[in-house]
């Protein structure tokens, strides 16, 4: 029973994590990762300390990459979605209460098109949103819904610590939500600022292509280095891999618990087989007498299997009690699945029952083949 209980606990944990992992894989990140190459470009701060020179570098780099064959869109953002980093700030709004924290991003005008983030209302950034022009911002749907419920946010003015005290920016557009911290975390309020008005050093360039993104890597490197060979480029990978890598922790948990679960199932099956085999050997005379008195093979088979199932049932009951504790410990790691999900509990219990049946079938069949005359002469 102890082995069966352990097998149930570990298999249930693996089952819950697997269902959670499947739910996470189905989450829409809010952007289209297919066909996009991501690479981190880091102009040296010593050489590009002047904002005008930094903006000039990025204007030229994006233009040269956009001119490459097969490139359909190109843009850049200073913190990549699902990249593991975040800049946050309280947000104030004119004429109403603000928000305690919003995520703050700097993007170039082509970012939304390259990332596949849909424009919902208003407009996206343009080349006209430069230094000296009216400061503008684009917000996501979550920010618009929380800060301006039932209203059009376009034209409203807001501010964050990154703009400086008393500096207001005008919202010109609303875009779709993206999952930036993790796929399991609901979309947070987010504010975007145009790079030409709020320049930052390193940025992640996104290149949307009609061919294999990895095959475009060399050409993009050369396009950037044609401007400055000293500019470091790192983290070159398809955007789809960024999404996949964000699932690395739940994937490891699934594999870890799954491996232990399979091992526990094998040990449980061996334990049941050994116990039932030993019981059959000890009761061989009893089975012979039963068959000599008219018992059929099916009767003996049911007798042995019934004992095996009672043994397994005791382990399942103990395992269910222990699993309720484990499930609550796993609750923080689950997404879209309740820790006490009945389908998973029933599925694992059915699997344990099938393992018990298979493990006890061979010794049970052996019990039906006991020769009554041999068993009686053994007295």
Short mmCIF file of C-alpha atoms in Angstrom, two decimals:
data_model
loop_
_atom_site.label_atom_id
_atom_site.label_comp_id
_atom_site.label_asym_id
_atom_site.label_seq_id
_atom_site.Cartn_x
_atom_site.Cartn_y
_atom_site.Cartn_z
CA UNK A 1 0.00 0.00 0.00
CA UNK A 2 2.83 2.44 0.76
CA UNK A 3 4.27 2.00 -2.72
CA UNK A 4 0.85 2.47 -4.30
CA UNK A 5 0.26 5.60 -2.20
CA UNK A 6 3.61 7.06 -3.24
CA UNK A 7 2.91 6.24 -6.88
CA UNK A 8 -0.46 7.99 -6.68
CA UNK A 9 0.99 11.10 -5.04
CA UNK A 10 3.77 11.53 -7.58
CA UNK A 11 1.61 10.61 -10.57
CA UNK A 12 -1.09 13.02 -9.47
CA UNK A 13 1.46 15.81 -9.10
CA UNK A 14 2.75 15.08 -12.58
CA UNK A 15 -0.79 14.98 -13.94
CA UNK A 16 -1.69 18.37 -12.44
CA UNK A 17 1.51 19.96 -13.73
CA UNK A 18 0.98 18.44 -17.18
CA UNK A 19 -2.54 19.84 -17.43
CA UNK A 20 -1.30 23.21 -16.19
CA UNK A 21 1.51 23.14 -18.75
CA UNK A 22 -0.97 22.40 -21.54
CA UNK A 23 -3.12 25.32 -20.40
CA UNK A 24 -0.10 27.64 -20.40
CA UNK A 25 0.90 26.56 -23.90
CA UNK A 26 -2.53 27.64 -25.09
CA UNK A 27 -2.25 31.16 -23.62
CA UNK A 28 -2.12 33.95 -26.19
CA UNK A 29 0.91 36.14 -25.31
CA UNK A 30 -0.65 39.10 -27.11
CA UNK A 31 1.95 39.17 -29.90
CA UNK A 32 2.68 36.97 -32.92
CA UNK A 33 5.99 35.24 -32.35
CA UNK A 34 6.05 33.24 -35.58
CA UNK A 35 8.50 34.51 -38.18
CA UNK A 36 10.23 37.04 -35.90
CA UNK A 37 13.93 37.27 -35.07
CA UNK A 38 14.89 39.01 -31.81
CA UNK A 39 18.35 40.38 -31.05
CA UNK A 40 19.73 42.67 -28.36
CA UNK A 41 21.68 45.64 -29.75
CA UNK A 42 23.76 47.62 -27.26
CA UNK A 43 25.44 50.79 -28.57
CA UNK A 44 28.35 51.63 -26.19
CA UNK A 45 27.27 54.37 -23.81
CA UNK A 46 30.65 56.12 -24.05
CA UNK A 47 30.33 56.60 -27.80
CA UNK A 48 26.57 57.22 -27.89
CA UNK A 49 26.10 59.37 -24.81
CA UNK A 50 24.44 62.13 -26.82
CA UNK A 51 20.72 61.38 -27.41
CA UNK A 52 20.84 62.77 -30.94
CA UNK A 53 23.66 60.44 -31.97
CA UNK A 54 21.94 57.47 -30.34
CA UNK A 55 18.69 58.21 -32.16
CA UNK A 56 20.61 58.60 -35.41
CA UNK A 57 22.21 55.19 -34.97
CA UNK A 58 18.87 53.49 -34.37
CA UNK A 59 17.17 55.29 -37.27
CA UNK A 60 19.90 54.11 -39.64
CA UNK A 61 20.08 50.58 -38.21
CA UNK A 62 16.34 50.01 -38.48
CA UNK A 63 16.27 51.45 -42.01
CA UNK A 64 19.07 49.18 -43.19
CA UNK A 65 17.51 46.08 -41.67
CA UNK A 66 14.11 46.99 -43.14
CA UNK A 67 15.71 47.11 -46.61
CA UNK A 68 16.95 43.49 -46.36
CA UNK A 69 15.26 40.96 -48.69
CA UNK A 70 12.43 39.10 -46.98
CA UNK A 71 11.96 41.61 -44.14
CA UNK A 72 8.33 42.75 -43.81
CA UNK A 73 8.58 44.82 -40.60
CA UNK A 74 11.19 45.89 -38.08
CA UNK A 75 11.04 47.68 -34.73
CA UNK A 76 12.65 47.75 -31.31
CA UNK A 77 11.68 47.76 -27.64
CA UNK A 78 13.90 48.34 -24.64
CA UNK A 79 12.44 45.43 -22.60
CA UNK A 80 11.31 42.37 -24.54
CA UNK A 81 7.98 40.74 -23.58
CA UNK A 82 8.60 37.58 -21.51
CA UNK A 83 12.24 38.61 -21.31
CA UNK A 84 12.33 38.57 -17.51
CA UNK A 85 12.85 42.32 -16.92
CA UNK A 86 10.48 45.16 -16.06
CA UNK A 87 10.42 48.90 -15.43
CA UNK A 88 7.46 49.97 -13.32
CA UNK A 89 6.17 53.30 -12.07
CA UNK A 90 3.14 54.80 -10.34
CA UNK A 91 0.91 56.62 -12.83
CA UNK A 92 -0.94 59.86 -12.25
CA UNK A 93 -3.73 61.18 -14.44
CA UNK A 94 -5.23 64.61 -14.82
CA UNK A 95 -8.61 64.94 -13.18
CA UNK A 96 -8.79 61.48 -11.63
CA UNK A 97 -7.04 59.00 -9.37
CA UNK A 98 -4.10 57.26 -11.01
CA UNK A 99 -2.76 53.71 -10.73
CA UNK A 100 -0.26 52.40 -8.13
CA UNK A 101 1.97 50.83 -10.79
CA UNK A 102 2.16 50.46 -14.56
CA UNK A 103 4.76 48.75 -16.73
CA UNK A 104 6.75 51.29 -18.76
CA UNK A 105 8.27 50.54 -22.16
CA UNK A 106 10.16 52.50 -24.84
CA UNK A 107 9.50 51.43 -28.44
CA UNK A 108 10.22 52.60 -31.97
CA UNK A 109 7.34 53.35 -34.38
CA UNK A 110 7.68 49.96 -36.12
CA UNK A 111 7.57 47.85 -32.96
CA UNK A 112 3.83 47.12 -32.86
CA UNK A 113 3.82 45.96 -36.47
CA UNK A 114 6.95 43.83 -36.08
CA UNK A 115 5.68 42.20 -32.87
CA UNK A 116 2.14 41.77 -34.19
CA UNK A 117 0.54 43.72 -31.33
CA UNK A 118 -2.83 44.96 -32.63
CA UNK A 119 -3.86 48.61 -32.59
CA UNK A 120 -7.30 48.85 -30.95
CA UNK A 121 -7.99 52.59 -30.90
CA UNK A 122 -6.34 55.81 -32.03
CA UNK A 123 -2.94 55.63 -33.69
CA UNK A 124 0.48 54.12 -33.15
CA UNK A 125 3.69 56.12 -33.01
CA UNK A 126 5.01 57.75 -36.19
CA UNK A 127 8.27 59.37 -37.26
CA UNK A 128 6.69 62.72 -36.33
CA UNK A 129 6.75 61.77 -32.62
CA UNK A 130 10.25 63.11 -32.08
CA UNK A 131 12.09 65.34 -29.64
CA UNK A 132 10.48 68.77 -29.64
CA UNK A 133 7.06 67.43 -30.65
CA UNK A 134 4.20 67.06 -28.17
CA UNK A 135 5.02 64.18 -25.78
CA UNK A 136 2.76 61.22 -26.50
CA UNK A 137 2.09 57.71 -25.21
CA UNK A 138 0.28 54.55 -26.22
CA UNK A 139 -1.39 52.41 -23.54
CA UNK A 140 -2.66 48.86 -23.47
CA UNK A 141 -6.28 47.79 -23.03
CA UNK A 142 -5.84 46.87 -19.37
CA UNK A 143 -4.60 50.36 -18.48
CA UNK A 144 -7.39 51.99 -20.53
CA UNK A 145 -10.04 49.81 -18.89
CA UNK A 146 -8.84 50.41 -15.32
CA UNK A 147 -8.09 54.11 -15.61
CA UNK A 148 -10.83 55.20 -18.03
CA UNK A 149 -13.74 52.76 -17.63
CA UNK A 150 -16.42 53.46 -20.22
CA UNK A 151 -14.43 56.38 -21.68
CA UNK A 152 -12.20 56.98 -24.68
CA UNK A 153 -8.63 57.28 -23.31
CA UNK A 154 -7.32 58.96 -26.47
CA UNK A 155 -6.51 62.58 -25.68
CA UNK A 156 -6.22 62.04 -21.91
CA UNK A 157 -3.01 63.10 -20.16
CA UNK A 158 -0.98 60.96 -17.77
CA UNK A 159 2.45 60.98 -16.18
CA UNK A 160 4.98 58.57 -14.62
CA UNK A 161 8.23 59.05 -12.72
CA UNK A 162 10.10 58.47 -15.97
CA UNK A 163 8.64 61.66 -17.44
CA UNK A 164 9.58 63.74 -14.44
CA UNK A 165 7.45 65.67 -12.01
CA UNK A 166 4.91 67.94 -13.69
CA UNK A 167 5.53 66.48 -17.16
CA UNK A 168 2.42 65.16 -18.89
CA UNK A 169 2.11 62.95 -21.96
CA UNK A 170 -0.98 62.65 -24.14
CA UNK A 171 -2.42 59.23 -24.94
CA UNK A 172 -2.76 58.87 -28.72
CA UNK A 173 -3.59 55.17 -29.04
CA UNK A 174 -4.57 51.91 -27.37
CA UNK A 175 -3.01 48.54 -28.28
CA UNK A 176 -3.76 44.98 -27.28
CA UNK A 177 -2.54 43.46 -24.03
CA UNK A 178 0.67 41.45 -23.95
CA UNK A 179 1.92 39.03 -21.30
CA UNK A 180 5.23 40.55 -20.28
CA UNK A 181 6.17 38.91 -16.97
CA UNK A 182 4.99 35.36 -17.65
CA UNK A 183 2.23 33.56 -19.50
CA UNK A 184 0.67 32.68 -16.14
CA UNK A 185 0.48 36.33 -15.06
CA UNK A 186 -2.51 38.36 -16.25
CA UNK A 187 -1.76 41.35 -18.44
CA UNK A 188 -0.71 44.41 -16.41
CA UNK A 189 -1.40 48.09 -17.14
CA UNK A 190 1.23 49.22 -19.60
CA UNK A 191 2.37 52.54 -21.05
CA UNK A 192 4.59 52.88 -24.13
CA UNK A 193 6.70 55.90 -25.01
CA UNK A 194 8.31 56.63 -28.40
CA UNK A 195 12.06 56.08 -28.53
CA UNK A 196 12.67 59.42 -30.25
CA UNK A 197 11.20 61.25 -27.24
CA UNK A 198 12.58 59.05 -24.47
CA UNK A 199 15.79 57.41 -25.72
CA UNK A 200 17.34 54.48 -23.89
CA UNK A 201 20.64 52.73 -24.56
CA UNK A 202 20.30 49.06 -25.47
CA UNK A 203 17.17 47.84 -27.25
CA UNK A 204 15.90 44.53 -28.56
CA UNK A 205 15.31 44.63 -32.29
CA UNK A 206 12.45 42.56 -33.72
CA UNK A 207 12.64 41.61 -37.39
CA UNK A 208 9.57 40.07 -38.99
CA UNK A 209 10.42 38.01 -42.03
CA UNK A 210 8.71 35.84 -44.61
CA UNK A 211 11.49 33.26 -44.33
CA UNK A 212 13.18 31.31 -41.53
CA UNK A 213 14.10 33.93 -38.88
CA UNK A 214 17.32 32.13 -37.95
CA UNK A 215 18.47 32.27 -41.57
CA UNK A 216 18.27 36.06 -41.50
CA UNK A 217 20.58 36.44 -38.50
CA UNK A 218 23.83 36.96 -40.42
CA UNK A 219 22.35 39.58 -42.74
CA UNK A 220 20.92 41.53 -39.78
CA UNK A 221 24.30 41.44 -38.02
CA UNK A 222 26.03 42.82 -41.11
CA UNK A 223 23.42 45.54 -41.56
CA UNK A 224 23.95 46.77 -38.00
CA UNK A 225 27.73 46.41 -38.09
CA UNK A 226 27.91 48.33 -41.35
CA UNK A 227 27.21 51.36 -39.15
CA UNK A 228 29.54 50.46 -36.28
CA UNK A 229 31.53 47.25 -35.85
CA UNK A 230 31.97 47.98 -32.14
CA UNK A 231 28.25 47.65 -31.32
CA UNK A 232 27.68 44.40 -29.37
CA UNK A 233 24.82 42.15 -30.47
CA UNK A 234 23.57 39.37 -28.17
CA UNK A 235 20.57 37.15 -27.36
CA UNK A 236 19.95 36.38 -31.04
CA UNK A 237 17.00 33.98 -31.23
CA UNK A 238 13.59 33.52 -32.82
CA UNK A 239 10.87 35.22 -30.78
CA UNK A 240 9.09 31.86 -30.57
CA UNK A 241 12.01 30.54 -28.54
CA UNK A 242 11.55 33.38 -26.06
CA UNK A 243 7.98 32.19 -25.51
CA UNK A 244 9.14 28.58 -25.20
CA UNK A 245 11.88 29.48 -22.72
CA UNK A 246 9.35 31.29 -20.55
CA UNK A 247 7.80 27.85 -19.98
CA UNK A 248 11.07 26.27 -18.86
CA UNK A 249 10.19 26.13 -15.14
CA UNK A 250 6.81 24.36 -15.53
CA UNK A 251 8.39 22.09 -18.15
CA UNK A 252 11.11 21.03 -15.70
CA UNK A 253 8.51 20.36 -12.99
CA UNK A 254 6.47 18.22 -15.40
CA UNK A 255 9.54 16.19 -16.38
CA UNK A 256 10.76 15.86 -12.79
CA UNK A 257 7.44 14.79 -11.31
CA UNK A 258 6.67 12.67 -14.37
CA UNK A 259 9.98 10.80 -14.05
CA UNK A 260 9.45 10.14 -10.36
CA UNK A 261 5.84 9.18 -11.08
CA UNK A 262 6.84 6.57 -13.68
CA UNK A 263 9.48 5.19 -11.31
CA UNK A 264 6.93 4.99 -8.49
CA UNK A 265 4.43 3.25 -10.78
CA UNK A 266 7.05 0.64 -11.74
CA UNK A 267 7.99 0.08 -8.10
CA UNK A 268 4.33 -0.13 -7.13
CA UNK A 269 3.67 -2.70 -9.86
CA UNK A 270 6.68 -4.76 -8.75
CA UNK A 271 5.50 -4.55 -5.13
CA UNK A 272 1.97 -5.69 -5.97
CA UNK A 273 3.30 -8.48 -8.16
CA UNK A 274 5.63 -9.68 -5.40
CA UNK A 275 2.98 -9.62 -2.68
CA UNK A 276 0.37 -11.38 -4.83
CA UNK A 277 2.91 -13.98 -6.03
CA UNK A 278 3.93 -14.71 -2.46
CA UNK A 279 0.29 -15.02 -1.41
CA UNK A 280 -0.46 -17.40 -4.27
CA UNK A 281 2.53 -19.59 -3.34
CA UNK A 282 1.44 -19.69 0.32
CA UNK A 283 -2.17 -20.51 -0.55
CA UNK A 284 -1.56 -23.03 -3.36
CA UNK A 285 -2.97 -25.90 -1.28
CA UNK A 286 -6.07 -23.83 -0.47
CA UNK A 287 -6.63 -23.17 -4.15
CA UNK A 288 -6.16 -26.85 -4.94
CA UNK A 289 -8.75 -27.83 -2.34
CA UNK A 290 -11.20 -25.22 -3.65
CA UNK A 291 -10.83 -26.54 -7.18
CA UNK A 292 -11.09 -30.16 -6.02
CA UNK A 293 -14.40 -29.24 -4.34
CA UNK A 294 -15.75 -27.75 -7.56
CA UNK A 295 -14.46 -24.17 -7.70
CA UNK A 296 -13.88 -22.96 -11.23
CA UNK A 297 -10.79 -21.18 -12.50
CA UNK A 298 -12.76 -17.94 -12.74
CA UNK A 299 -13.68 -18.17 -9.06
CA UNK A 300 -10.03 -18.52 -8.02
CA UNK A 301 -9.05 -15.72 -10.41
CA UNK A 302 -11.60 -13.35 -8.88
CA UNK A 303 -10.47 -14.34 -5.37
CA UNK A 304 -6.82 -13.48 -6.07
CA UNK A 305 -7.60 -10.29 -8.02
CA UNK A 306 -10.00 -9.17 -5.29
CA UNK A 307 -7.24 -9.42 -2.71
CA UNK A 308 -4.89 -7.49 -4.95
CA UNK A 309 -7.45 -4.76 -5.47
CA UNK A 310 -8.09 -4.45 -1.75
CA UNK A 311 -4.36 -4.02 -1.30
CA UNK A 312 -4.26 -1.38 -4.04
CA UNK A 313 -7.38 0.36 -2.70
CA UNK A 314 -5.76 0.83 0.69
CA UNK A 315 -2.79 2.45 -1.01
CA UNK A 316 -5.05 4.64 -3.18
CA UNK A 317 -6.97 5.92 -0.14
CA UNK A 318 -3.75 6.76 1.67
CA UNK A 319 -2.39 8.34 -1.49
CA UNK A 320 -5.46 10.51 -2.01
CA UNK A 321 -5.12 11.92 1.49
CA UNK A 322 -1.43 12.69 0.93
CA UNK A 323 -2.16 14.08 -2.54
CA UNK A 324 -4.52 16.70 -1.16
CA UNK A 325 -1.58 18.11 0.80
CA UNK A 326 0.77 17.96 -2.21
CA UNK A 327 -1.83 19.56 -4.48
CA UNK A 328 -2.07 22.58 -2.21
CA UNK A 329 1.72 22.91 -2.21
CA UNK A 330 1.63 22.90 -6.01
CA UNK A 331 -1.21 25.44 -6.19
CA UNK A 332 1.14 28.37 -6.77
CA UNK A 333 2.66 26.54 -9.76
CA UNK A 334 -0.64 25.67 -11.43
CA UNK A 335 -2.41 27.66 -14.12
CA UNK A 336 -5.99 27.05 -15.22
CA UNK A 337 -6.25 23.86 -13.12
CA UNK A 338 -7.62 23.48 -9.59
CA UNK A 339 -5.38 21.65 -7.10
CA UNK A 340 -8.29 19.27 -6.43
CA UNK A 341 -9.21 18.82 -10.10
CA UNK A 342 -11.58 15.81 -10.08
CA UNK A 343 -10.72 14.70 -13.63
CA UNK A 344 -7.04 14.40 -12.75
CA UNK A 345 -7.78 12.56 -9.48
CA UNK A 346 -10.09 10.10 -11.23
CA UNK A 347 -7.67 9.61 -14.12
CA UNK A 348 -4.74 8.85 -11.82
CA UNK A 349 -6.85 6.50 -9.68
CA UNK A 350 -7.94 4.64 -12.84
CA UNK A 351 -4.30 4.40 -13.93
CA UNK A 352 -3.31 2.93 -10.56
CA UNK A 353 -6.17 0.43 -10.81
CA UNK A 354 -4.96 -0.62 -14.27
CA UNK A 355 -1.40 -1.04 -12.98
CA UNK A 356 -2.67 -3.14 -10.06
CA UNK A 357 -4.67 -5.32 -12.48
CA UNK A 358 -1.69 -5.92 -14.76
CA UNK A 359 0.67 -6.59 -11.85
CA UNK A 360 -1.66 -9.13 -10.21
CA UNK A 361 -2.87 -10.82 -13.38
CA UNK A 362 0.08 -13.19 -13.90
CA UNK A 363 0.19 -14.59 -10.34
CA UNK A 364 -3.62 -14.83 -10.38
CA UNK A 365 -3.50 -16.86 -13.60
CA UNK A 366 -0.88 -19.08 -11.97
CA UNK A 367 -3.26 -19.77 -9.09
CA UNK A 368 -5.90 -21.08 -11.50
CA UNK A 369 -3.44 -23.66 -12.84
CA UNK A 370 -2.78 -25.36 -9.48
CA UNK A 371 -3.31 -29.13 -9.89
CA UNK A 372 -5.81 -30.20 -7.17
CA UNK A 373 -4.24 -33.70 -6.85
CA UNK A 374 -0.74 -32.26 -6.39
CA UNK A 375 -1.98 -29.79 -3.80
CA UNK A 376 -3.81 -32.48 -1.82
CA UNK A 377 -0.83 -34.91 -1.86
CA UNK A 378 1.39 -32.11 -0.50
CA UNK A 379 -0.28 -32.44 2.96
#
